[in-house]
Amino acid sequence: MKRARALAASAALALTSYAAAQVPSTDLTVAPMPVSAAHDFTFRGVMSQGGMLVGTVPAGTITLTLDGADVPLAPDGRFLIAFGRDHGPNATLVATRGDRTTVVDRLTIAPGTYRIEALPIPKYQQPEAEFLKIRAGELDQIKAARTQAAMLVSDGWRQTFQWPAIGRVSGAFGAQRVYNGEKGSYHTGEDIAVPTGTPVRAPADGVVILAATGDPFTLEGHLLMVGHGMGLDSAFLHLSHIDVAVGDHVRRGQVIGESGMTGRATGPHLHWALTWRGERIDPKLVAGPMPG
């Protein structure tokens, strides 16, 4: 195990990480102003790259698709959709009613603004085989957790999300380095610079789908993942301690762990990432500006 950790440490500088390659309200407020679309769809949220929308379908809708992919519907006609960091400028939402008529809404997705840094150095070297073997097992656990997130039932996605910790944002979603013209992985969440041991709170209700309480993952360290329903999940990286276990139901504002600098981290901080059905989205567009 010591050998594996040594390899992880030496390869950490060479690899892009998973982190760089998230009384309840009954409503979700993710933007200062609601966004309304035509044809009886209604939305609230941010219609942009990295943004998330909670919407309501036209009356009589029985199925919904976004760019041809099925979107789950809640019994009250509400749904969740999101747009990844590199989503194109348009998306098509199609609601099919019980009488077989359809309502089509063509959405315009605003571009995001990201910090791009060009470096005159090679991207990275090929890591050692033993590291790749360890990493494969970790990625399998993350993939399995995300598969579970797509199926679990929770109403956390409806709520007003809060920041899991309060502090200086030291790393922004979407930032990317370019090595000698070759793009590296972009930053998949928001880094919050807080001291080790700072309480980490659930941003919304959910169910714990992964809790790496044993050996820290090579890159994420002690990783905690919470599913909020409708395929939306939060990931909290580099924790020093995890207070919950897989299968636990957590409530918005509940302490679920403590920040740290385990895994690939140059200093104590919390990395919070949000993912919807494989699309990485920007936590600050969901939770709003950092308080204070």
PDB file of C-alpha atoms in Angstrom:
ATOM      1  CA  MET A   1       0.000   0.000   0.000  1.00  0.00           C
ATOM      2  CA  LYS A   2       2.894   2.345   0.771  1.00  0.00           C
ATOM      3  CA  ARG A   3       4.251   1.602  -2.682  1.00  0.00           C
ATOM      4  CA  ALA A   4       0.872   2.443  -4.251  1.00  0.00           C
ATOM      5  CA  ARG A   5       0.667   5.714  -2.360  1.00  0.00           C
ATOM      6  CA  ALA A   6       4.163   6.658  -3.445  1.00  0.00           C
ATOM      7  CA  LEU A   7       3.257   6.028  -7.046  1.00  0.00           C
ATOM      8  CA  ALA A   8       0.076   8.058  -6.652  1.00  0.00           C
ATOM      9  CA  ALA A   9       2.027  10.977  -5.275  1.00  0.00           C
ATOM     10  CA  SER A  10       4.580  10.890  -8.085  1.00  0.00           C
ATOM     11  CA  ALA A  11       1.923  10.584 -10.751  1.00  0.00           C
ATOM     12  CA  ALA A  12      -0.332  13.255  -9.279  1.00  0.00           C
ATOM     13  CA  LEU A  13       1.662  16.019 -10.950  1.00  0.00           C
ATOM     14  CA  ALA A  14       1.416  14.203 -14.264  1.00  0.00           C
ATOM     15  CA  LEU A  15      -2.276  13.366 -14.296  1.00  0.00           C
ATOM     16  CA  THR A  16      -5.359  15.480 -14.653  1.00  0.00           C
ATOM     17  CA  SER A  17      -7.763  14.584 -11.871  1.00  0.00           C
ATOM     18  CA  TYR A  18     -11.392  13.781 -11.600  1.00  0.00           C
ATOM     19  CA  ALA A  19     -11.665  17.075  -9.773  1.00  0.00           C
ATOM     20  CA  ALA A  20      -9.990  18.973 -12.651  1.00  0.00           C
ATOM     21  CA  ALA A  21     -10.650  16.720 -15.862  1.00  0.00           C
ATOM     22  CA  GLN A  22     -21.918  19.608  -5.142  1.00  0.00           C
ATOM     23  CA  VAL A  23     -36.694  23.131   6.867  1.00  0.00           C
ATOM     24  CA  PRO A  24     -36.213  22.423   2.985  1.00  0.00           C
ATOM     25  CA  SER A  25     -37.744  24.680   0.411  1.00  0.00           C
ATOM     26  CA  THR A  26     -40.293  23.228  -1.990  1.00  0.00           C
ATOM     27  CA  ASP A  27     -38.843  25.269  -4.833  1.00  0.00           C
ATOM     28  CA  LEU A  28     -35.427  25.729  -6.440  1.00  0.00           C
ATOM     29  CA  THR A  29     -33.983  29.202  -6.844  1.00  0.00           C
ATOM     30  CA  VAL A  30     -30.883  29.085  -9.012  1.00  0.00           C
ATOM     31  CA  ALA A  31     -31.011  32.480 -10.680  1.00  0.00           C
ATOM     32  CA  PRO A  32     -32.000  35.991  -9.616  1.00  0.00           C
ATOM     33  CA  MET A  33     -34.671  36.131 -12.308  1.00  0.00           C
ATOM     34  CA  PRO A  34     -36.845  33.285 -13.626  1.00  0.00           C
ATOM     35  CA  VAL A  35     -36.411  32.337 -17.271  1.00  0.00           C
ATOM     36  CA  SER A  36     -39.628  31.660 -19.183  1.00  0.00           C
ATOM     37  CA  ALA A  37     -39.878  29.864 -22.510  1.00  0.00           C
ATOM     38  CA  ALA A  38     -42.686  29.840 -25.046  1.00  0.00           C
ATOM     39  CA  HIS A  39     -45.246  27.086 -25.700  1.00  0.00           C
ATOM     40  CA  ASP A  40     -46.309  26.718 -22.010  1.00  0.00           C
ATOM     41  CA  PHE A  41     -42.935  25.473 -20.763  1.00  0.00           C
ATOM     42  CA  THR A  42     -41.725  27.406 -17.740  1.00  0.00           C
ATOM     43  CA  PHE A  43     -38.186  27.445 -16.384  1.00  0.00           C
ATOM     44  CA  ARG A  44     -36.273  28.756 -13.440  1.00  0.00           C
ATOM     45  CA  GLY A  45     -32.496  28.759 -13.517  1.00  0.00           C
ATOM     46  CA  VAL A  46     -29.614  29.670 -15.792  1.00  0.00           C
ATOM     47  CA  MET A  47     -29.865  28.821 -19.498  1.00  0.00           C
ATOM     48  CA  SER A  48     -26.144  28.806 -20.222  1.00  0.00           C
ATOM     49  CA  GLN A  49     -23.149  26.521 -20.451  1.00  0.00           C
ATOM     50  CA  GLY A  50     -22.708  25.054 -16.981  1.00  0.00           C
ATOM     51  CA  GLY A  51     -26.234  26.099 -16.033  1.00  0.00           C
ATOM     52  CA  MET A  52     -29.195  24.158 -14.673  1.00  0.00           C
ATOM     53  CA  LEU A  53     -32.935  24.605 -15.131  1.00  0.00           C
ATOM     54  CA  VAL A  54     -35.926  23.314 -13.204  1.00  0.00           C
ATOM     55  CA  GLY A  55     -39.012  23.453 -15.387  1.00  0.00           C
ATOM     56  CA  THR A  56     -42.661  22.572 -15.745  1.00  0.00           C
ATOM     57  CA  VAL A  57     -44.032  20.829 -18.837  1.00  0.00           C
ATOM     58  CA  PRO A  58     -47.157  21.837 -20.786  1.00  0.00           C
ATOM     59  CA  ALA A  59     -50.413  20.353 -19.526  1.00  0.00           C
ATOM     60  CA  GLY A  60     -51.032  16.779 -20.656  1.00  0.00           C
ATOM     61  CA  THR A  61     -47.353  15.938 -21.243  1.00  0.00           C
ATOM     62  CA  ILE A  62     -46.510  12.258 -20.790  1.00  0.00           C
ATOM     63  CA  THR A  63     -42.899  12.161 -22.085  1.00  0.00           C
ATOM     64  CA  LEU A  64     -40.095  14.688 -22.447  1.00  0.00           C
ATOM     65  CA  THR A  65     -36.805  14.652 -24.353  1.00  0.00           C
ATOM     66  CA  LEU A  66     -33.801  16.982 -24.482  1.00  0.00           C
ATOM     67  CA  ASP A  67     -31.838  16.692 -27.723  1.00  0.00           C
ATOM     68  CA  GLY A  68     -33.452  13.293 -28.230  1.00  0.00           C
ATOM     69  CA  ALA A  69     -32.612  11.870 -24.780  1.00  0.00           C
ATOM     70  CA  ASP A  70     -35.383  11.026 -22.317  1.00  0.00           C
ATOM     71  CA  VAL A  71     -35.825  13.398 -19.363  1.00  0.00           C
ATOM     72  CA  PRO A  72     -37.586  12.037 -16.250  1.00  0.00           C
ATOM     73  CA  LEU A  73     -40.789  13.777 -15.179  1.00  0.00           C
ATOM     74  CA  ALA A  74     -41.990  14.185 -11.605  1.00  0.00           C
ATOM     75  CA  PRO A  75     -45.695  13.471 -10.921  1.00  0.00           C
ATOM     76  CA  ASP A  76     -46.388  17.225 -10.714  1.00  0.00           C
ATOM     77  CA  GLY A  77     -44.916  17.818 -14.184  1.00  0.00           C
ATOM     78  CA  ARG A  78     -41.606  19.252 -13.030  1.00  0.00           C
ATOM     79  CA  PHE A  79     -38.253  18.249 -14.484  1.00  0.00           C
ATOM     80  CA  LEU A  80     -34.549  19.023 -14.316  1.00  0.00           C
ATOM     81  CA  ILE A  81     -32.188  19.674 -17.216  1.00  0.00           C
ATOM     82  CA  ALA A  82     -28.637  21.038 -17.356  1.00  0.00           C
ATOM     83  CA  PHE A  83     -26.019  22.033 -19.903  1.00  0.00           C
ATOM     84  CA  GLY A  84     -22.385  20.991 -19.671  1.00  0.00           C
ATOM     85  CA  ARG A  85     -19.403  23.302 -19.742  1.00  0.00           C
ATOM     86  CA  ASP A  86     -18.941  22.830 -23.505  1.00  0.00           C
ATOM     87  CA  HIS A  87     -22.589  22.527 -24.555  1.00  0.00           C
ATOM     88  CA  GLY A  88     -23.410  23.954 -27.967  1.00  0.00           C
ATOM     89  CA  PRO A  89     -25.425  27.144 -28.537  1.00  0.00           C
ATOM     90  CA  ASN A  90     -28.767  25.386 -28.945  1.00  0.00           C
ATOM     91  CA  ALA A  91     -30.848  22.598 -27.411  1.00  0.00           C
ATOM     92  CA  THR A  92     -34.224  21.136 -28.342  1.00  0.00           C
ATOM     93  CA  LEU A  93     -36.854  20.227 -25.764  1.00  0.00           C
ATOM     94  CA  VAL A  94     -39.811  18.126 -26.960  1.00  0.00           C
ATOM     95  CA  ALA A  95     -42.895  17.369 -24.856  1.00  0.00           C
ATOM     96  CA  THR A  96     -45.288  14.699 -26.129  1.00  0.00           C
ATOM     97  CA  ARG A  97     -48.875  14.913 -24.880  1.00  0.00           C
ATOM     98  CA  GLY A  98     -51.301  12.083 -24.325  1.00  0.00           C
ATOM     99  CA  ASP A  99     -53.098  12.924 -27.591  1.00  0.00           C
ATOM    100  CA  ARG A 100     -49.775  12.428 -29.468  1.00  0.00           C
ATOM    101  CA  THR A 101     -49.339  16.122 -30.186  1.00  0.00           C
ATOM    102  CA  THR A 102     -45.915  17.602 -29.433  1.00  0.00           C
ATOM    103  CA  VAL A 103     -44.688  20.884 -28.053  1.00  0.00           C
ATOM    104  CA  VAL A 104     -41.189  21.831 -29.245  1.00  0.00           C
ATOM    105  CA  ASP A 105     -39.027  24.488 -27.635  1.00  0.00           C
ATOM    106  CA  ARG A 106     -35.661  25.382 -29.139  1.00  0.00           C
ATOM    107  CA  LEU A 107     -33.482  26.765 -26.376  1.00  0.00           C
ATOM    108  CA  THR A 108     -30.646  29.230 -26.839  1.00  0.00           C
ATOM    109  CA  ILE A 109     -27.737  28.363 -24.535  1.00  0.00           C
ATOM    110  CA  ALA A 110     -25.589  31.329 -23.554  1.00  0.00           C
ATOM    111  CA  PRO A 111     -21.814  30.789 -23.662  1.00  0.00           C
ATOM    112  CA  GLY A 112     -19.838  30.560 -20.437  1.00  0.00           C
ATOM    113  CA  THR A 113     -16.726  32.579 -19.645  1.00  0.00           C
ATOM    114  CA  TYR A 114     -13.727  30.541 -18.459  1.00  0.00           C
ATOM    115  CA  ARG A 115     -10.138  31.282 -17.532  1.00  0.00           C
ATOM    116  CA  ILE A 116      -7.742  29.699 -20.058  1.00  0.00           C
ATOM    117  CA  GLU A 117      -4.018  29.584 -19.241  1.00  0.00           C
ATOM    118  CA  ALA A 118      -1.396  28.705 -21.889  1.00  0.00           C
ATOM    119  CA  LEU A 119       1.790  27.036 -20.619  1.00  0.00           C
ATOM    120  CA  PRO A 120       4.924  26.313 -22.734  1.00  0.00           C
ATOM    121  CA  ILE A 121       5.437  22.855 -21.180  1.00  0.00           C
ATOM    122  CA  PRO A 122       4.390  19.301 -22.116  1.00  0.00           C
ATOM    123  CA  LYS A 123       0.955  18.167 -20.957  1.00  0.00           C
ATOM    124  CA  TYR A 124       2.110  15.205 -18.847  1.00  0.00           C
ATOM    125  CA  GLN A 125       4.052  11.980 -18.942  1.00  0.00           C
ATOM    126  CA  GLN A 126       2.520   8.531 -19.037  1.00  0.00           C
ATOM    127  CA  PRO A 127       1.946   7.365 -15.426  1.00  0.00           C
ATOM    128  CA  GLU A 128       3.209   4.024 -14.170  1.00  0.00           C
ATOM    129  CA  ALA A 129       1.169   0.867 -14.707  1.00  0.00           C
ATOM    130  CA  GLU A 130       0.613   0.251 -10.976  1.00  0.00           C
ATOM    131  CA  PHE A 131      -0.926   3.692 -10.560  1.00  0.00           C
ATOM    132  CA  LEU A 132      -3.237   3.110 -13.516  1.00  0.00           C
ATOM    133  CA  LYS A 133      -4.373  -0.185 -11.985  1.00  0.00           C
ATOM    134  CA  ILE A 134      -5.250   1.513  -8.687  1.00  0.00           C
ATOM    135  CA  ARG A 135      -6.935   4.389 -10.499  1.00  0.00           C
ATOM    136  CA  ALA A 136      -9.100   2.063 -12.575  1.00  0.00           C
ATOM    137  CA  GLY A 137     -10.689   0.643  -9.434  1.00  0.00           C
ATOM    138  CA  GLU A 138     -11.410   4.113  -8.080  1.00  0.00           C
ATOM    139  CA  LEU A 139     -13.013   5.227 -11.333  1.00  0.00           C
ATOM    140  CA  ASP A 140     -15.187   2.098 -11.311  1.00  0.00           C
ATOM    141  CA  GLN A 141     -16.543   3.112  -7.887  1.00  0.00           C
ATOM    142  CA  ILE A 142     -17.304   6.633  -9.097  1.00  0.00           C
ATOM    143  CA  LYS A 143     -19.033   5.295 -12.209  1.00  0.00           C
ATOM    144  CA  ALA A 144     -21.152   2.902 -10.129  1.00  0.00           C
ATOM    145  CA  ALA A 145     -22.176   5.753  -7.819  1.00  0.00           C
ATOM    146  CA  ARG A 146     -23.256   7.892 -10.770  1.00  0.00           C
ATOM    147  CA  THR A 147     -25.279   4.981 -12.163  1.00  0.00           C
ATOM    148  CA  GLN A 148     -27.069   4.801  -8.818  1.00  0.00           C
ATOM    149  CA  ALA A 149     -27.622   8.582  -8.822  1.00  0.00           C
ATOM    150  CA  ALA A 150     -29.536   8.281 -12.099  1.00  0.00           C
ATOM    151  CA  MET A 151     -32.061   5.955 -10.452  1.00  0.00           C
ATOM    152  CA  LEU A 152     -32.453   7.096  -6.842  1.00  0.00           C
ATOM    153  CA  VAL A 153     -35.464   9.079  -5.635  1.00  0.00           C
ATOM    154  CA  SER A 154     -34.925  12.341  -3.748  1.00  0.00           C
ATOM    155  CA  ASP A 155     -36.494  15.794  -3.865  1.00  0.00           C
ATOM    156  CA  GLY A 156     -33.245  17.622  -3.178  1.00  0.00           C
ATOM    157  CA  TRP A 157     -33.127  18.825  -6.795  1.00  0.00           C
ATOM    158  CA  ARG A 158     -36.201  20.977  -6.108  1.00  0.00           C
ATOM    159  CA  GLN A 159     -34.607  22.917  -3.279  1.00  0.00           C
ATOM    160  CA  THR A 160     -32.647  26.125  -3.017  1.00  0.00           C
ATOM    161  CA  PHE A 161     -29.038  24.884  -2.969  1.00  0.00           C
ATOM    162  CA  GLN A 162     -26.595  26.323  -0.447  1.00  0.00           C
ATOM    163  CA  TRP A 163     -22.805  26.401  -0.475  1.00  0.00           C
ATOM    164  CA  PRO A 164     -21.403  23.430   1.502  1.00  0.00           C
ATOM    165  CA  ALA A 165     -18.772  25.708   3.084  1.00  0.00           C
ATOM    166  CA  ILE A 166     -18.180  29.449   3.174  1.00  0.00           C
ATOM    167  CA  GLY A 167     -14.802  30.830   2.137  1.00  0.00           C
ATOM    168  CA  ARG A 168     -12.709  32.265  -0.664  1.00  0.00           C
ATOM    169  CA  VAL A 169     -13.246  30.627  -4.054  1.00  0.00           C
ATOM    170  CA  SER A 170      -9.710  29.635  -5.012  1.00  0.00           C
ATOM    171  CA  GLY A 171     -10.477  27.613  -8.146  1.00  0.00           C
ATOM    172  CA  ALA A 172     -13.261  28.334 -10.621  1.00  0.00           C
ATOM    173  CA  PHE A 173     -15.389  25.920 -12.623  1.00  0.00           C
ATOM    174  CA  GLY A 174     -14.349  25.620 -16.257  1.00  0.00           C
ATOM    175  CA  ALA A 175     -10.794  26.928 -15.895  1.00  0.00           C
ATOM    176  CA  GLN A 176      -8.390  25.140 -18.223  1.00  0.00           C
ATOM    177  CA  ARG A 177      -4.685  24.938 -19.051  1.00  0.00           C
ATOM    178  CA  VAL A 178      -3.263  24.502 -22.535  1.00  0.00           C
ATOM    179  CA  TYR A 179       0.130  22.755 -22.691  1.00  0.00           C
ATOM    180  CA  ASN A 180       2.103  23.587 -25.841  1.00  0.00           C
ATOM    181  CA  GLY A 181      -1.183  23.972 -27.691  1.00  0.00           C
ATOM    182  CA  GLU A 182      -2.715  20.763 -26.249  1.00  0.00           C
ATOM    183  CA  LYS A 183      -5.737  21.245 -24.006  1.00  0.00           C
ATOM    184  CA  GLY A 184      -5.719  19.778 -20.523  1.00  0.00           C
ATOM    185  CA  SER A 185      -8.815  18.771 -18.568  1.00  0.00           C
ATOM    186  CA  TYR A 186     -10.921  21.652 -17.323  1.00  0.00           C
ATOM    187  CA  HIS A 187     -11.683  22.270 -13.648  1.00  0.00           C
ATOM    188  CA  THR A 188     -14.928  20.476 -12.891  1.00  0.00           C
ATOM    189  CA  GLY A 189     -16.088  22.309  -9.774  1.00  0.00           C
ATOM    190  CA  GLU A 190     -15.537  25.181  -7.367  1.00  0.00           C
ATOM    191  CA  ASP A 191     -12.625  25.138  -4.909  1.00  0.00           C
ATOM    192  CA  ILE A 192     -13.333  26.751  -1.540  1.00  0.00           C
ATOM    193  CA  ALA A 193     -10.231  27.673   0.477  1.00  0.00           C
ATOM    194  CA  VAL A 194     -11.041  26.714   4.073  1.00  0.00           C
ATOM    195  CA  PRO A 195      -8.883  25.278   6.886  1.00  0.00           C
ATOM    196  CA  THR A 196      -8.702  21.535   7.484  1.00  0.00           C
ATOM    197  CA  GLY A 197     -11.544  20.469   9.748  1.00  0.00           C
ATOM    198  CA  THR A 198     -14.082  23.021   8.470  1.00  0.00           C
ATOM    199  CA  PRO A 199     -17.595  21.478   8.600  1.00  0.00           C
ATOM    200  CA  VAL A 200     -18.984  20.540   5.180  1.00  0.00           C
ATOM    201  CA  ARG A 201     -22.769  20.733   4.923  1.00  0.00           C
ATOM    202  CA  ALA A 202     -25.153  19.105   2.444  1.00  0.00           C
ATOM    203  CA  PRO A 203     -26.171  21.723  -0.158  1.00  0.00           C
ATOM    204  CA  ALA A 204     -29.574  20.021  -0.542  1.00  0.00           C
ATOM    205  CA  ASP A 205     -31.383  16.879   0.562  1.00  0.00           C
ATOM    206  CA  GLY A 206     -30.057  13.633  -0.862  1.00  0.00           C
ATOM    207  CA  VAL A 207     -28.785  10.096  -0.413  1.00  0.00           C
ATOM    208  CA  VAL A 208     -25.120   9.167   0.074  1.00  0.00           C
ATOM    209  CA  ILE A 209     -23.966   7.144  -2.944  1.00  0.00           C
ATOM    210  CA  LEU A 210     -20.209   6.948  -2.243  1.00  0.00           C
ATOM    211  CA  ALA A 211     -18.133   7.499   0.892  1.00  0.00           C
ATOM    212  CA  ALA A 212     -14.389   6.783   0.583  1.00  0.00           C
ATOM    213  CA  THR A 213     -13.700   6.439   4.305  1.00  0.00           C
ATOM    214  CA  GLY A 214     -10.894   3.876   3.958  1.00  0.00           C
ATOM    215  CA  ASP A 215      -7.736   4.560   1.991  1.00  0.00           C
ATOM    216  CA  PRO A 216      -8.054   7.967   0.284  1.00  0.00           C
ATOM    217  CA  PHE A 217      -8.514   7.912  -3.476  1.00  0.00           C
ATOM    218  CA  THR A 218      -5.275   8.808  -5.252  1.00  0.00           C
ATOM    219  CA  LEU A 219      -6.614  12.071  -6.676  1.00  0.00           C
ATOM    220  CA  GLU A 220      -9.873  12.912  -4.874  1.00  0.00           C
ATOM    221  CA  GLY A 221      -8.684  11.834  -1.407  1.00  0.00           C
ATOM    222  CA  HIS A 222     -11.571  11.052   0.943  1.00  0.00           C
ATOM    223  CA  LEU A 223     -14.401  11.451  -1.573  1.00  0.00           C
ATOM    224  CA  LEU A 224     -18.074  11.833  -0.639  1.00  0.00           C
ATOM    225  CA  MET A 225     -20.905  11.791  -3.192  1.00  0.00           C
ATOM    226  CA  VAL A 226     -24.576  12.621  -2.576  1.00  0.00           C
ATOM    227  CA  GLY A 227     -27.398  12.050  -5.068  1.00  0.00           C
ATOM    228  CA  HIS A 228     -30.129  14.716  -5.109  1.00  0.00           C
ATOM    229  CA  GLY A 229     -32.572  12.946  -7.440  1.00  0.00           C
ATOM    230  CA  MET A 230     -33.289  13.286 -11.169  1.00  0.00           C
ATOM    231  CA  GLY A 231     -29.703  12.211 -11.926  1.00  0.00           C
ATOM    232  CA  LEU A 232     -28.112  15.177 -10.132  1.00  0.00           C
ATOM    233  CA  ASP A 233     -25.244  14.524  -7.688  1.00  0.00           C
ATOM    234  CA  SER A 234     -22.740  16.469  -5.610  1.00  0.00           C
ATOM    235  CA  ALA A 235     -19.142  15.364  -5.063  1.00  0.00           C
ATOM    236  CA  PHE A 236     -16.987  16.663  -2.203  1.00  0.00           C
ATOM    237  CA  LEU A 237     -13.239  16.080  -2.570  1.00  0.00           C
ATOM    238  CA  HIS A 238     -10.134  16.128  -0.333  1.00  0.00           C
ATOM    239  CA  LEU A 239     -12.086  15.642   2.908  1.00  0.00           C
ATOM    240  CA  SER A 240     -10.251  14.953   6.158  1.00  0.00           C
ATOM    241  CA  HIS A 241     -13.257  13.151   7.652  1.00  0.00           C
ATOM    242  CA  ILE A 242     -16.605  11.770   6.456  1.00  0.00           C
ATOM    243  CA  ASP A 243     -19.533  11.672   8.902  1.00  0.00           C
ATOM    244  CA  VAL A 244     -22.041   9.660   6.833  1.00  0.00           C
ATOM    245  CA  ALA A 245     -22.236   6.271   5.128  1.00  0.00           C
ATOM    246  CA  VAL A 246     -23.547   4.962   1.818  1.00  0.00           C
ATOM    247  CA  GLY A 247     -27.337   4.801   1.898  1.00  0.00           C
ATOM    248  CA  ASP A 248     -27.761   7.535   4.509  1.00  0.00           C
ATOM    249  CA  HIS A 249     -30.402  10.172   3.808  1.00  0.00           C
ATOM    250  CA  VAL A 250     -29.036  13.647   4.456  1.00  0.00           C
ATOM    251  CA  ARG A 251     -30.845  16.942   4.855  1.00  0.00           C
ATOM    252  CA  ARG A 252     -29.968  20.355   3.494  1.00  0.00           C
ATOM    253  CA  GLY A 253     -27.553  22.033   5.925  1.00  0.00           C
ATOM    254  CA  GLN A 254     -26.587  18.796   7.715  1.00  0.00           C
ATOM    255  CA  VAL A 255     -22.885  18.383   8.496  1.00  0.00           C
ATOM    256  CA  ILE A 256     -21.653  15.479   6.371  1.00  0.00           C
ATOM    257  CA  GLY A 257     -17.868  15.746   6.762  1.00  0.00           C
ATOM    258  CA  GLU A 258     -14.872  17.999   7.258  1.00  0.00           C
ATOM    259  CA  SER A 259     -12.595  19.672   4.730  1.00  0.00           C
ATOM    260  CA  GLY A 260      -8.961  18.687   4.312  1.00  0.00           C
ATOM    261  CA  MET A 261      -6.208  18.163   1.764  1.00  0.00           C
ATOM    262  CA  THR A 262      -6.246  14.412   1.125  1.00  0.00           C
ATOM    263  CA  GLY A 263      -5.507  13.112  -2.379  1.00  0.00           C
ATOM    264  CA  ARG A 264      -4.134  15.513  -4.961  1.00  0.00           C
ATOM    265  CA  ALA A 265      -4.208  18.863  -3.177  1.00  0.00           C
ATOM    266  CA  THR A 266      -1.573  21.529  -2.638  1.00  0.00           C
ATOM    267  CA  GLY A 267      -3.365  23.004   0.378  1.00  0.00           C
ATOM    268  CA  PRO A 268      -6.494  22.579   2.493  1.00  0.00           C
ATOM    269  CA  HIS A 269      -9.700  23.277   0.588  1.00  0.00           C
ATOM    270  CA  LEU A 270     -13.043  21.796  -0.431  1.00  0.00           C
ATOM    271  CA  HIS A 271     -13.705  20.945  -4.065  1.00  0.00           C
ATOM    272  CA  TRP A 272     -17.471  20.848  -4.759  1.00  0.00           C
ATOM    273  CA  ALA A 273     -18.618  19.432  -8.093  1.00  0.00           C
ATOM    274  CA  LEU A 274     -22.130  19.002  -9.502  1.00  0.00           C
ATOM    275  CA  THR A 275     -22.966  16.506 -12.250  1.00  0.00           C
ATOM    276  CA  TRP A 276     -26.259  15.857 -14.040  1.00  0.00           C
ATOM    277  CA  ARG A 277     -26.477  12.674 -16.105  1.00  0.00           C
ATOM    278  CA  GLY A 278     -22.823  12.960 -17.098  1.00  0.00           C
ATOM    279  CA  GLU A 279     -22.884  16.732 -17.679  1.00  0.00           C
ATOM    280  CA  ARG A 280     -20.580  18.772 -15.417  1.00  0.00           C
ATOM    281  CA  ILE A 281     -22.329  21.929 -14.258  1.00  0.00           C
ATOM    282  CA  ASP A 282     -21.194  25.018 -12.364  1.00  0.00           C
ATOM    283  CA  PRO A 283     -22.084  25.032  -8.646  1.00  0.00           C
ATOM    284  CA  LYS A 284     -22.029  28.836  -8.470  1.00  0.00           C
ATOM    285  CA  LEU A 285     -24.780  29.005 -11.124  1.00  0.00           C
ATOM    286  CA  VAL A 286     -26.867  26.715  -8.913  1.00  0.00           C
ATOM    287  CA  ALA A 287     -26.115  28.063  -5.428  1.00  0.00           C
ATOM    288  CA  GLY A 288     -25.600  31.697  -6.448  1.00  0.00           C
ATOM    289  CA  PRO A 289     -22.700  33.949  -5.384  1.00  0.00           C
ATOM    290  CA  MET A 290     -20.621  32.919  -2.385  1.00  0.00           C
ATOM    291  CA  PRO A 291     -22.207  34.528   0.720  1.00  0.00           C
ATOM    292  CA  GLY A 292     -20.228  37.445   2.106  1.00  0.00           C
TER     293      GLY A 292
END
